[in-house]
mmCIF file with all atom_site columns, C-alpha atoms in Angstrom:
data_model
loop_
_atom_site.group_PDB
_atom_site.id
_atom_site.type_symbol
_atom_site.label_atom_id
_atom_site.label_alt_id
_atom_site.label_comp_id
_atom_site.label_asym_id
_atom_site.label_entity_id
_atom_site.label_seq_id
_atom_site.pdbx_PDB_ins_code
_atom_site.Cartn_x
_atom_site.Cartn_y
_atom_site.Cartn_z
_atom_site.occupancy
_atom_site.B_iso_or_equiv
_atom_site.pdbx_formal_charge
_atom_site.auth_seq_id
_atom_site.auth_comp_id
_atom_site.auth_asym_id
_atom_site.auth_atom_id
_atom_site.pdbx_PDB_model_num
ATOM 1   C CA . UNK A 1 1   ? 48.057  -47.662 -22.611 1.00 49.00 ? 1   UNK A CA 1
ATOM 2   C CA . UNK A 1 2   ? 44.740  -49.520 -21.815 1.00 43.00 ? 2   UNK A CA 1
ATOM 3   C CA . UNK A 1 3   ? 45.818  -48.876 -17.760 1.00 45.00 ? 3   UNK A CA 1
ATOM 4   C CA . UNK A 1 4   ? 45.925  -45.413 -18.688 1.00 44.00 ? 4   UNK A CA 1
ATOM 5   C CA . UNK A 1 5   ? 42.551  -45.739 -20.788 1.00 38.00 ? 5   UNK A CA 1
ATOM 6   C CA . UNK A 1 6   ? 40.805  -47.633 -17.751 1.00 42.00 ? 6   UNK A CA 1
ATOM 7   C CA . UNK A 1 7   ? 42.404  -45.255 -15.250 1.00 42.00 ? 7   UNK A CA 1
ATOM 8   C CA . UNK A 1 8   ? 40.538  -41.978 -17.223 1.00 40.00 ? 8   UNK A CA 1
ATOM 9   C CA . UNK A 1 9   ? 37.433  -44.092 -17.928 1.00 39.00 ? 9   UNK A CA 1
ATOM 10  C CA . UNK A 1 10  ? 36.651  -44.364 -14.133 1.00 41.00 ? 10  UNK A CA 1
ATOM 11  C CA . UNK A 1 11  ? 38.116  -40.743 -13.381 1.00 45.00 ? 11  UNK A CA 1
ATOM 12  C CA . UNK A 1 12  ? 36.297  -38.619 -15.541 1.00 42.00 ? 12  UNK A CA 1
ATOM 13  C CA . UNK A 1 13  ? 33.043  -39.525 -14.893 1.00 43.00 ? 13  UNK A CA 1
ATOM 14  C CA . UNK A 1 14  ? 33.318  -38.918 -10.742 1.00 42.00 ? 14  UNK A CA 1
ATOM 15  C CA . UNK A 1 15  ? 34.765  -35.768 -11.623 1.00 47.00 ? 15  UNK A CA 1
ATOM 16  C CA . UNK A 1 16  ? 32.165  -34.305 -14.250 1.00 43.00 ? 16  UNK A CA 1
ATOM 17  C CA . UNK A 1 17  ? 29.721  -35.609 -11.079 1.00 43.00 ? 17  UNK A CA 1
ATOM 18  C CA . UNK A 1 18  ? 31.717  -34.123 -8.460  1.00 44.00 ? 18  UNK A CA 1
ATOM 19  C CA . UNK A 1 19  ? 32.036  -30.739 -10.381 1.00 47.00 ? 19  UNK A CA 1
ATOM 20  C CA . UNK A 1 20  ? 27.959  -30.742 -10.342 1.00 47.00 ? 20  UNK A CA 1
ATOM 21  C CA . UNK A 1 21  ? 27.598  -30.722 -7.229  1.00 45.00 ? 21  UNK A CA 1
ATOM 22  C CA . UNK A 1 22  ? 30.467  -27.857 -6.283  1.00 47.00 ? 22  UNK A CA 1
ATOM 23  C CA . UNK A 1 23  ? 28.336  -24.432 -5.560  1.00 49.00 ? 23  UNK A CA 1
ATOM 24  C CA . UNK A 1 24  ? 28.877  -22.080 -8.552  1.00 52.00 ? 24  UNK A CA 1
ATOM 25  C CA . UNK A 1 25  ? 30.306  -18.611 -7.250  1.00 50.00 ? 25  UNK A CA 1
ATOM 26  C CA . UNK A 1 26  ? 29.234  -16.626 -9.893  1.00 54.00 ? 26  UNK A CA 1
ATOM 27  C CA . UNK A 1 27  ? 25.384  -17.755 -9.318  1.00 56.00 ? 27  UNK A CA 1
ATOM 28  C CA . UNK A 1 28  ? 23.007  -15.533 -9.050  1.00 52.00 ? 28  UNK A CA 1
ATOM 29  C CA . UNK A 1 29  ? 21.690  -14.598 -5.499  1.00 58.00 ? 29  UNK A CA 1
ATOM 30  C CA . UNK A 1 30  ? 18.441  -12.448 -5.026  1.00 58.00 ? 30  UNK A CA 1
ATOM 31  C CA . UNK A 1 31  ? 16.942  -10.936 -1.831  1.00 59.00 ? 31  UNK A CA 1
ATOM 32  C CA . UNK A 1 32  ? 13.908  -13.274 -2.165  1.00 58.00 ? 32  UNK A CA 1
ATOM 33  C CA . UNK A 1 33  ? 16.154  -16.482 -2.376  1.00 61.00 ? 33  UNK A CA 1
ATOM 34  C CA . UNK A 1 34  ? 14.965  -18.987 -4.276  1.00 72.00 ? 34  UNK A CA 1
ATOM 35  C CA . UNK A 1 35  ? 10.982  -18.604 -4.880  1.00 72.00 ? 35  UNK A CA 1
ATOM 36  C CA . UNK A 1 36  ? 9.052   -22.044 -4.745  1.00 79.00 ? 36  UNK A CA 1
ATOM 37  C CA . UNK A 1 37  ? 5.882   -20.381 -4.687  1.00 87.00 ? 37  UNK A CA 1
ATOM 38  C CA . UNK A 1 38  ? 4.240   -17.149 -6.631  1.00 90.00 ? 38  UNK A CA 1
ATOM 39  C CA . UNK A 1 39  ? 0.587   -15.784 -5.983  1.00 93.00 ? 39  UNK A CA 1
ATOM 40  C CA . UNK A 1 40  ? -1.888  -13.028 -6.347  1.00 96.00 ? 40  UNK A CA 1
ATOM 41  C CA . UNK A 1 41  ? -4.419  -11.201 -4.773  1.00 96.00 ? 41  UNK A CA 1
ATOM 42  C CA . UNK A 1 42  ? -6.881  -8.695  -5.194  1.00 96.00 ? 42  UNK A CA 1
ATOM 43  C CA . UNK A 1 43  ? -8.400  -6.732  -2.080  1.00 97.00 ? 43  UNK A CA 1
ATOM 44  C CA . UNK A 1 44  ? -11.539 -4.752  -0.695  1.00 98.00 ? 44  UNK A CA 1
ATOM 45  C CA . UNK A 1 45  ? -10.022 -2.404  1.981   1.00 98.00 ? 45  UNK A CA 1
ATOM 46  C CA . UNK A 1 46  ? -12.223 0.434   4.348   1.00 98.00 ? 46  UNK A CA 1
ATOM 47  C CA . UNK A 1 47  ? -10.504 2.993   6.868   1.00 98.00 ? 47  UNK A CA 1
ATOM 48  C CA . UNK A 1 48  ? -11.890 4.510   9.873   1.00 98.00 ? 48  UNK A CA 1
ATOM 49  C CA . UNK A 1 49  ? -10.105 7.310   11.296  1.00 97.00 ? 49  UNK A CA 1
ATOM 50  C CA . UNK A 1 50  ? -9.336  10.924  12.205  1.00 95.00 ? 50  UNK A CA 1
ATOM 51  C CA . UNK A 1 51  ? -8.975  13.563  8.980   1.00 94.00 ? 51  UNK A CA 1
ATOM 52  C CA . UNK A 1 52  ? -8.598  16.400  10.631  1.00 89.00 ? 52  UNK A CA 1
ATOM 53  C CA . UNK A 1 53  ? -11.099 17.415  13.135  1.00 84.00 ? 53  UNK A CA 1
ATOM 54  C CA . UNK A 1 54  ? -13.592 14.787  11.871  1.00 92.00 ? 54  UNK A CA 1
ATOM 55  C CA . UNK A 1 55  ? -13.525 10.619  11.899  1.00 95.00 ? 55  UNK A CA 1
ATOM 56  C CA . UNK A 1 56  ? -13.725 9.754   8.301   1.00 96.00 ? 56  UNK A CA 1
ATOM 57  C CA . UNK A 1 57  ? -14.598 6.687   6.355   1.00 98.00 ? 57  UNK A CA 1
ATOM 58  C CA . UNK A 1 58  ? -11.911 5.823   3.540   1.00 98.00 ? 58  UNK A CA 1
ATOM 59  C CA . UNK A 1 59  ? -12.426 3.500   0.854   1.00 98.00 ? 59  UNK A CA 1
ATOM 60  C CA . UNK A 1 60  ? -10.227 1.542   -1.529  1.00 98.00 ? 60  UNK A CA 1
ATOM 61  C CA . UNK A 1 61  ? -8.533  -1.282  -2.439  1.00 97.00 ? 61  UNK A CA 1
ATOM 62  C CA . UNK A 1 62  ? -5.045  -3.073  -3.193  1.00 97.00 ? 62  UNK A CA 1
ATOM 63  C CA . UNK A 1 63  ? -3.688  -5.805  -5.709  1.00 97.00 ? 63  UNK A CA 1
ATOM 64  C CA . UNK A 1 64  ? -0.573  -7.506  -5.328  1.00 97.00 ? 64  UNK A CA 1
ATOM 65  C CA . UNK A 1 65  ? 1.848   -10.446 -5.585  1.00 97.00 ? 65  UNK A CA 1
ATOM 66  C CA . UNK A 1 66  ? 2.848   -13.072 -3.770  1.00 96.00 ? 66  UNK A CA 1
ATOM 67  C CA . UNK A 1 67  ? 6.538   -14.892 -3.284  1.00 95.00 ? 67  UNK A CA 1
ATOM 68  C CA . UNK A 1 68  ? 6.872   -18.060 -1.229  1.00 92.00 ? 68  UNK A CA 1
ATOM 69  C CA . UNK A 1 69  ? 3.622   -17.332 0.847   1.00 88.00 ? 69  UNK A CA 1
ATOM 70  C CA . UNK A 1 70  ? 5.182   -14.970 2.802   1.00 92.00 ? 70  UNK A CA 1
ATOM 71  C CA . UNK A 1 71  ? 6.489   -11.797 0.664   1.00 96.00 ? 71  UNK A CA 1
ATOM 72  C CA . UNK A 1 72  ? 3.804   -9.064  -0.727  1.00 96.00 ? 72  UNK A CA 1
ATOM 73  C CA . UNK A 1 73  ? 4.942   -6.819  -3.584  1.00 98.00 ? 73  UNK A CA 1
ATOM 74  C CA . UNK A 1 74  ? 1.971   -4.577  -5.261  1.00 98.00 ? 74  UNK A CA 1
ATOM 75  C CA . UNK A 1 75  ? 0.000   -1.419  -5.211  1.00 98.00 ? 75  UNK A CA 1
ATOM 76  C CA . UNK A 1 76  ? -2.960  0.371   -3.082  1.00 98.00 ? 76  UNK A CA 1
ATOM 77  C CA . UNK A 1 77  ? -4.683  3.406   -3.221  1.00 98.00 ? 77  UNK A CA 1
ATOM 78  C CA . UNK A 1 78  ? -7.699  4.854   -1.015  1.00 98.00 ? 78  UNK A CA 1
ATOM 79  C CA . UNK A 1 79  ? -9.840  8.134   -1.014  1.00 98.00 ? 79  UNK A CA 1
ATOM 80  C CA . UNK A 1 80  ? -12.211 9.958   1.605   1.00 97.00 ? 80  UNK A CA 1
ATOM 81  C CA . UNK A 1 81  ? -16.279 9.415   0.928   1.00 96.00 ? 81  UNK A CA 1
ATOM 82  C CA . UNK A 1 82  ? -17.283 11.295  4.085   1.00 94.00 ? 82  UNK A CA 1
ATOM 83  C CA . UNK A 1 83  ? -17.205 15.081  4.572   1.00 89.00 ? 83  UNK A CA 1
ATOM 84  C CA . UNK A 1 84  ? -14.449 16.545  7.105   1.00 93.00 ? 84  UNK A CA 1
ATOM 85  C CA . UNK A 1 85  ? -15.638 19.931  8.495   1.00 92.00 ? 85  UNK A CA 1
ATOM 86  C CA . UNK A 1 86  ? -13.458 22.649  9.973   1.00 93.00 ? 86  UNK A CA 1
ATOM 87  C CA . UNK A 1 87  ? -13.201 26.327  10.510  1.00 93.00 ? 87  UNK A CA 1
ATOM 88  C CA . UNK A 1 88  ? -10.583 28.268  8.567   1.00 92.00 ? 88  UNK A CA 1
ATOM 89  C CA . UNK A 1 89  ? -9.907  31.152  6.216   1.00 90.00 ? 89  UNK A CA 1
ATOM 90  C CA . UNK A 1 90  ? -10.620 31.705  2.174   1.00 83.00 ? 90  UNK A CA 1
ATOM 91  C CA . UNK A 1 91  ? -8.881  33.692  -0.044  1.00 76.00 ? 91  UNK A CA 1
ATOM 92  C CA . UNK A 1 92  ? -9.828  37.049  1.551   1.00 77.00 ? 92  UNK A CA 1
ATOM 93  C CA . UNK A 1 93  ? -8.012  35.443  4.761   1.00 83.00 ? 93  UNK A CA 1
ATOM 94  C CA . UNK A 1 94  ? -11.834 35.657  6.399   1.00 84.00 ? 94  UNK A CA 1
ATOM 95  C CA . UNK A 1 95  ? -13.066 33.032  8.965   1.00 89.00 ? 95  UNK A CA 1
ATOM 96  C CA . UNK A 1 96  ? -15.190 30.335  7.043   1.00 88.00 ? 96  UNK A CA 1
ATOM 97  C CA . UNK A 1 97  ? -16.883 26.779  7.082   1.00 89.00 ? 97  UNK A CA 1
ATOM 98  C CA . UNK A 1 98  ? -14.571 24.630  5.154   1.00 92.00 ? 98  UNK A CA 1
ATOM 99  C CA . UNK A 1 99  ? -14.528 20.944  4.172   1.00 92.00 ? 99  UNK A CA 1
ATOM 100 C CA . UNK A 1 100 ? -11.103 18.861  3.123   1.00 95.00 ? 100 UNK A CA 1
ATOM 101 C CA . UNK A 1 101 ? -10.974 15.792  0.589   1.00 95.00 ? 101 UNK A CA 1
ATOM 102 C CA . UNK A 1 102 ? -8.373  13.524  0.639   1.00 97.00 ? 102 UNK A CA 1
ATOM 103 C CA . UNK A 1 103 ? -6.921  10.739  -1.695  1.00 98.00 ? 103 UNK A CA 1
ATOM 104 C CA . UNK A 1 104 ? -3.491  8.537   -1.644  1.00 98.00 ? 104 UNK A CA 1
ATOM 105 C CA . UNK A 1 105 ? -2.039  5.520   -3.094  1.00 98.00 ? 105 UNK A CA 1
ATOM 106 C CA . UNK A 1 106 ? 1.187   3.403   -4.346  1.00 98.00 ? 106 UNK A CA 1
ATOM 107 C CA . UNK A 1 107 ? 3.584   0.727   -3.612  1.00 99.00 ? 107 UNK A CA 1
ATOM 108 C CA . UNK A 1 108 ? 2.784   -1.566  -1.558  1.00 98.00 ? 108 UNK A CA 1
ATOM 109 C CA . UNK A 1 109 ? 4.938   -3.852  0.450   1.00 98.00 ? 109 UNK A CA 1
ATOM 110 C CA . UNK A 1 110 ? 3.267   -6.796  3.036   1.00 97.00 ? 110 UNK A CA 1
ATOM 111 C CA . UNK A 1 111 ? 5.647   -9.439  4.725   1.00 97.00 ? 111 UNK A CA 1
ATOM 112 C CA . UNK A 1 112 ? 3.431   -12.071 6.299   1.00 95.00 ? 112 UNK A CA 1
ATOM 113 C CA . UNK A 1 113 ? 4.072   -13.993 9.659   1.00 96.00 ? 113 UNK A CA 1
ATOM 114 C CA . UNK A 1 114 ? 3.244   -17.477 9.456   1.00 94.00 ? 114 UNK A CA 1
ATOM 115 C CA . UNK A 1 115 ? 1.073   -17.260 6.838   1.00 91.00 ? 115 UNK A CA 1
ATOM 116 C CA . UNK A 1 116 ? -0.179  -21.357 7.193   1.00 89.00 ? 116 UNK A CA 1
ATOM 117 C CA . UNK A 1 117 ? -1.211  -20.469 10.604  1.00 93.00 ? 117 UNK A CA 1
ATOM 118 C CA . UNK A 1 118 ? -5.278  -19.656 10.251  1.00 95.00 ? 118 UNK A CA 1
ATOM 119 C CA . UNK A 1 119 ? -4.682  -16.723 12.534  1.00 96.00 ? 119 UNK A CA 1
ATOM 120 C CA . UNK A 1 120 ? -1.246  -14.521 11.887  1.00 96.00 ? 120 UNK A CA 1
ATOM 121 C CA . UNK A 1 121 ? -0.032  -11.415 11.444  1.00 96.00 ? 121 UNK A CA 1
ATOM 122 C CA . UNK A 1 122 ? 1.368   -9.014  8.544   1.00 97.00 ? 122 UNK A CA 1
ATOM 123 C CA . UNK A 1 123 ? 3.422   -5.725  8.400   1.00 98.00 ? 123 UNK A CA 1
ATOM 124 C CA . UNK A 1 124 ? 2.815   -3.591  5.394   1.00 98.00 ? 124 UNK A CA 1
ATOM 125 C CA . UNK A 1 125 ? 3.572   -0.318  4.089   1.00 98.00 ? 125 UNK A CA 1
ATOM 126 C CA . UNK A 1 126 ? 2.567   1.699   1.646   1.00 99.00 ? 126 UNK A CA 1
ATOM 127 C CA . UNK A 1 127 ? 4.802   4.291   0.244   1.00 99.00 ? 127 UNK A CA 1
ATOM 128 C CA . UNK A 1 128 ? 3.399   6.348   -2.533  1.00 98.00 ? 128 UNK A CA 1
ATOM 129 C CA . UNK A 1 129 ? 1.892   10.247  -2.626  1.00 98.00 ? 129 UNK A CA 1
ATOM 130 C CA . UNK A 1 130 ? -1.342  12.097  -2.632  1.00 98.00 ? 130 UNK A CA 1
ATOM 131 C CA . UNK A 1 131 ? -3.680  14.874  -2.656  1.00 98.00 ? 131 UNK A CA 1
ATOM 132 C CA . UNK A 1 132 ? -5.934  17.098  -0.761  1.00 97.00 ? 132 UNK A CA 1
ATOM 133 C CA . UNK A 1 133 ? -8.411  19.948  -1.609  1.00 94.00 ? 133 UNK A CA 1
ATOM 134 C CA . UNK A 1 134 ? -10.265 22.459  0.458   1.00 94.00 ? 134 UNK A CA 1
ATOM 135 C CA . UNK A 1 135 ? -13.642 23.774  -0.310  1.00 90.00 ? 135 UNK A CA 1
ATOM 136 C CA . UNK A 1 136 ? -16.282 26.140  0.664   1.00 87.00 ? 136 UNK A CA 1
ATOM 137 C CA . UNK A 1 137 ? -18.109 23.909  2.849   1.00 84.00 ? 137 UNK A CA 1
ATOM 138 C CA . UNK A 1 138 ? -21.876 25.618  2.635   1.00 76.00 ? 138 UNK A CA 1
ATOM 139 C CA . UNK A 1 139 ? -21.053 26.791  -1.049  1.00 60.00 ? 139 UNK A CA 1
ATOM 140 C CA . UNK A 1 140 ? -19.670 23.902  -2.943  1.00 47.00 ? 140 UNK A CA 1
ATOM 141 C CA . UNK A 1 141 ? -21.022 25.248  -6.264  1.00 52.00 ? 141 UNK A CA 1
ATOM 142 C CA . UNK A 1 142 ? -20.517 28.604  -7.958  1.00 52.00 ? 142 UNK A CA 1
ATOM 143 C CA . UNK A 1 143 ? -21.471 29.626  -11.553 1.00 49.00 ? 143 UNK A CA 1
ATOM 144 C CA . UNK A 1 144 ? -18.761 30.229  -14.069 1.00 49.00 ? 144 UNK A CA 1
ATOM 145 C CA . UNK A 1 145 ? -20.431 32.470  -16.152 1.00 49.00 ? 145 UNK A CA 1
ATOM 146 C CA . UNK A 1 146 ? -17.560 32.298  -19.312 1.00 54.00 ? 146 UNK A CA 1
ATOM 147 C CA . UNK A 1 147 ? -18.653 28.916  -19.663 1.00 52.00 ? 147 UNK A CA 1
ATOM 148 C CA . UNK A 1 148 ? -22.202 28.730  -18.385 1.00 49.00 ? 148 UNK A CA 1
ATOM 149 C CA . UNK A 1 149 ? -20.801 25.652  -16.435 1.00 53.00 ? 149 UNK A CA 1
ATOM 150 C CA . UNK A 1 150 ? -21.061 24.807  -12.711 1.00 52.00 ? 150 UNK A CA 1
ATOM 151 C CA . UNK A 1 151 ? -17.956 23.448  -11.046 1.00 52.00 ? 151 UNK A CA 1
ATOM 152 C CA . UNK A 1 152 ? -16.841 23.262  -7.554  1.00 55.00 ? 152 UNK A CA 1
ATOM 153 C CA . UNK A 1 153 ? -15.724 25.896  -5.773  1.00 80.00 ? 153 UNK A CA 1
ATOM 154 C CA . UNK A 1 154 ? -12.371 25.005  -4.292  1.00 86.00 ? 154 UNK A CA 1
ATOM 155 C CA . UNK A 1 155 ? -10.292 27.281  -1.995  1.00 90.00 ? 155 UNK A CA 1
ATOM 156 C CA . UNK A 1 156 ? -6.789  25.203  -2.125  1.00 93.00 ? 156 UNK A CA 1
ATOM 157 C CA . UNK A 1 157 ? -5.053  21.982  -2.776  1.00 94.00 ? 157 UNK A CA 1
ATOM 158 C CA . UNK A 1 158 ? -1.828  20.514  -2.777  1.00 97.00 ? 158 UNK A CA 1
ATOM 159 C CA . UNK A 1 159 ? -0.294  16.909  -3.228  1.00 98.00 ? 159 UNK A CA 1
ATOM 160 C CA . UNK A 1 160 ? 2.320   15.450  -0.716  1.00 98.00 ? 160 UNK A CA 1
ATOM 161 C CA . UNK A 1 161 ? 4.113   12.214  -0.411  1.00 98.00 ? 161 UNK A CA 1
ATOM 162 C CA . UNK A 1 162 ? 2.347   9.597   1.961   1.00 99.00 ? 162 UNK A CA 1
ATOM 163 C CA . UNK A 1 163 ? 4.075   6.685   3.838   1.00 99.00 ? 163 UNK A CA 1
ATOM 164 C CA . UNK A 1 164 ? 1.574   4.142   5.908   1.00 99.00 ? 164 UNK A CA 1
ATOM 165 C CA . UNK A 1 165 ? 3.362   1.649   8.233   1.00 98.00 ? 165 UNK A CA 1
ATOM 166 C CA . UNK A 1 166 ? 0.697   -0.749  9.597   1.00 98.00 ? 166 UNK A CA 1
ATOM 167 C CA . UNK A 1 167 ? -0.124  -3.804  11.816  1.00 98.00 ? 167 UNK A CA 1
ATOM 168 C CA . UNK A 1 168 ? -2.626  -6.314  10.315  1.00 98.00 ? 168 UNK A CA 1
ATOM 169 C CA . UNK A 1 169 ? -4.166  -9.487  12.323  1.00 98.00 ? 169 UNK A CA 1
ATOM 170 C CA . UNK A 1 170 ? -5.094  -11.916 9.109   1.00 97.00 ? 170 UNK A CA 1
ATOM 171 C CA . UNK A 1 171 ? -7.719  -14.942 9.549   1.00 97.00 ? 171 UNK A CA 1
ATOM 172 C CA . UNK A 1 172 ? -6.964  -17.567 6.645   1.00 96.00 ? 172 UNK A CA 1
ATOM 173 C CA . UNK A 1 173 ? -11.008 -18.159 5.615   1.00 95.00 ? 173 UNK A CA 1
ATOM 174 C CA . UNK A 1 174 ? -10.471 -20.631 2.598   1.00 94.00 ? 174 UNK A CA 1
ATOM 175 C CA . UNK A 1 175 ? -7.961  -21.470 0.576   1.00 90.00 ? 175 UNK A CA 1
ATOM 176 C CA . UNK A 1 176 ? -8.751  -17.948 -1.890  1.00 94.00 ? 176 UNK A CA 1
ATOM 177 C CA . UNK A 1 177 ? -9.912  -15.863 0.589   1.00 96.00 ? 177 UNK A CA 1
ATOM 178 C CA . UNK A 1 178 ? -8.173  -13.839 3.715   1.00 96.00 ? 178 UNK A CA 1
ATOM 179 C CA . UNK A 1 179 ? -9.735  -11.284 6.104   1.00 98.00 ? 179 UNK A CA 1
ATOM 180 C CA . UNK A 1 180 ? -7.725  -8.723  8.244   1.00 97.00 ? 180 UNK A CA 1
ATOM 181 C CA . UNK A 1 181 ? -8.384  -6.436  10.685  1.00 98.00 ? 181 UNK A CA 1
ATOM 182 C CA . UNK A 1 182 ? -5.992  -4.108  11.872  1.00 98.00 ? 182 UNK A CA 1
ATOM 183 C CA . UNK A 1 183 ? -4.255  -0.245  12.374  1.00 98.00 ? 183 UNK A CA 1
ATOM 184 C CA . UNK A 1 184 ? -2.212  1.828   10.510  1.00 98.00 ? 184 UNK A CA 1
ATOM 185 C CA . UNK A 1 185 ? -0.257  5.714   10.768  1.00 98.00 ? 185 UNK A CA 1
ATOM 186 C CA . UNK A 1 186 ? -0.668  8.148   7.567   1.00 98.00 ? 186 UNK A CA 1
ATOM 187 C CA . UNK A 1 187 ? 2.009   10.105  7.594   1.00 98.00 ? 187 UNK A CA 1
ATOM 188 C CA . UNK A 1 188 ? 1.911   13.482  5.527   1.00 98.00 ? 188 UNK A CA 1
ATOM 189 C CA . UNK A 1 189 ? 4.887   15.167  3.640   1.00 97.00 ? 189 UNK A CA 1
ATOM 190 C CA . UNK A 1 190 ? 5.406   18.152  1.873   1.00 97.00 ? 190 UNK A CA 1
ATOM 191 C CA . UNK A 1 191 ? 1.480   19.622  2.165   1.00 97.00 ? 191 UNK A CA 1
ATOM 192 C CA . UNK A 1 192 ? 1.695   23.185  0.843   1.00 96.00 ? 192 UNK A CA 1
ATOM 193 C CA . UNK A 1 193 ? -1.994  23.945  2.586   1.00 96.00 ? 193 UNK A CA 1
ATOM 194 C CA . UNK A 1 194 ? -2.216  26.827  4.261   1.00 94.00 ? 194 UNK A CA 1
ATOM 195 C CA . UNK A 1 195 ? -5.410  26.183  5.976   1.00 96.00 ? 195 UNK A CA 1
ATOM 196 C CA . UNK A 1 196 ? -3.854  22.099  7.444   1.00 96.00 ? 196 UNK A CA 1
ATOM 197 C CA . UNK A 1 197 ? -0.303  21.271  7.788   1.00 96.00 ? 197 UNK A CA 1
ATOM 198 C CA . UNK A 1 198 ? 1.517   17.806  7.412   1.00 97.00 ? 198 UNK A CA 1
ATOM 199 C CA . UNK A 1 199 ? 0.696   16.841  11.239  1.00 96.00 ? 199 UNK A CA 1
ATOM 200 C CA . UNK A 1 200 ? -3.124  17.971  11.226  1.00 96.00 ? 200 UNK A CA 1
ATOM 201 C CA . UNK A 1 201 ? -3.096  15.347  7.909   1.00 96.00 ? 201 UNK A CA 1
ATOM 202 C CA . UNK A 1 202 ? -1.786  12.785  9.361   1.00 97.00 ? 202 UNK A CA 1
ATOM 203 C CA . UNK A 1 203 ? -3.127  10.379  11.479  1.00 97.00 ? 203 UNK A CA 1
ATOM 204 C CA . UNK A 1 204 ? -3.972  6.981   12.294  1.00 97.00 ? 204 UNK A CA 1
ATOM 205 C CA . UNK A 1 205 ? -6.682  4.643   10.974  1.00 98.00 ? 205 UNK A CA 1
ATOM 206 C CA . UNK A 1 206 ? -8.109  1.303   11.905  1.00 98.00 ? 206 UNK A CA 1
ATOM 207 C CA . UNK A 1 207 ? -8.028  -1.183  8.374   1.00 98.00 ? 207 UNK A CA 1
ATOM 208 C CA . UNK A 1 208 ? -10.482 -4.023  7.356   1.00 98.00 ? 208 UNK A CA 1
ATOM 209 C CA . UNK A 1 209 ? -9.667  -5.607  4.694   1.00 97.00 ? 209 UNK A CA 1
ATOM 210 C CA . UNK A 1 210 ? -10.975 -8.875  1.855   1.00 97.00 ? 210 UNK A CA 1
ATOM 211 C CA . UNK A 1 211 ? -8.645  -9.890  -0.418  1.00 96.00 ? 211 UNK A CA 1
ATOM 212 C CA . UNK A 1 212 ? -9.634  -12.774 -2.597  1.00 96.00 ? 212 UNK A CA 1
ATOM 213 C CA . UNK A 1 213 ? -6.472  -14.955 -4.761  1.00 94.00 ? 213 UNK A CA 1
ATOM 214 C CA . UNK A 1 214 ? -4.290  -17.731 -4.794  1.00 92.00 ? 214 UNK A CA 1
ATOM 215 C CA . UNK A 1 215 ? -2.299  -17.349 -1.770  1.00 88.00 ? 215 UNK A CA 1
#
């Protein structure tokens, strides 16, 4: 009987241990793996590129966070400051000076390439939707004489989904602070204007960008 006590003393013990270390099955697995490190960031961003027939200046800016340095999960948005000009018809269908506004945002997803590295690169993409309006471009204003009020005299709009892939060169400047420089695509779906379709909306841009966080 003690034998048999001794035996189960020295047995048990290993085997609890053993059984610790054995992988659990049923453990939960995640696409991010295990995350030893979480951040955030918030970001200054400015486009330059073609809207239309016009280079435009686009300004906006981003937030997101951060998973193991390298992961980017968030949301961005951006909108048109500059005037883009082009010929095209009003509601009577005659030829007319016209000017186009523009305005997107959403999801945000960044993966970052050796992100120690002072100088790297990232891939993000924005996924998300939008809006556009057209207006008269030499007779913004008209009087609403119901209401005495003066609003903006607007010959269409629309909204459309927007999806962004890009290419970003990032410089690590301290510890909270990254700069990047780099190019993106718009592209435009499901536009209902009449005056610019999906392809005359889309285009590409070239991104700089300040984001300021614990990376």
């Amino acid at each position: 009987m003690k034998k048999l006590l001794i035996v189960l003393i020295l047995i048990v013990p290993f085997r609890l241990a053993f059984s610790q270390e054995e992988p659990n099955s049923s453990e939960y697995k995640t696409l991010l793996g295990n995350v030893d490190h979480f951040g955030a960031f918030n970001g200054l961003c400015f486009k330059v590129g073609p809207v239309h027939e016009e280079v435009g200046l686009m300004m906006g800016g981003n937030m997101a966070f951060i998973f193991n340095h390298r992961f980017m999960l968030g949301v961005a948005g951006y909108g048109l400051t500059t005037r883009s000009d082009f010929r095209g018809v009003d509601f009577a269908g005659l030829d007319t000076s016209l000017t186009v506004g523009m305005g997107y945002g959403g999801l945000l997803l960044k993966y970052n390439f050796f992100p120690t590295s002072p100088i790297h690169f990232s891939v993000p993409v924005l996924v998300g939707a939008g809006g556009s309006t057209v207006k008269y471009r030499d007779a913004e204003w008209y009087t609403n004489f119901e209401d005495n009020l003066y609003k903006p005299m607007t010959v269409e709009n629309t909204s459309y989904l927007v999806v962004e892939p890009g290419l970003n060169v990032e410089l690590n400047l301290t510890r909270w602070a990254r700069f990047s420089i780099g190019v993106s695509y718009r592209y435009i779906y499901g536009s209902s204007l009449k005056n610019l379709s999906d392809a005359q909306l889309s285009d590409y841009a070239v991104n700089a960008n300040l984001k300021l966080g614990y990376f």
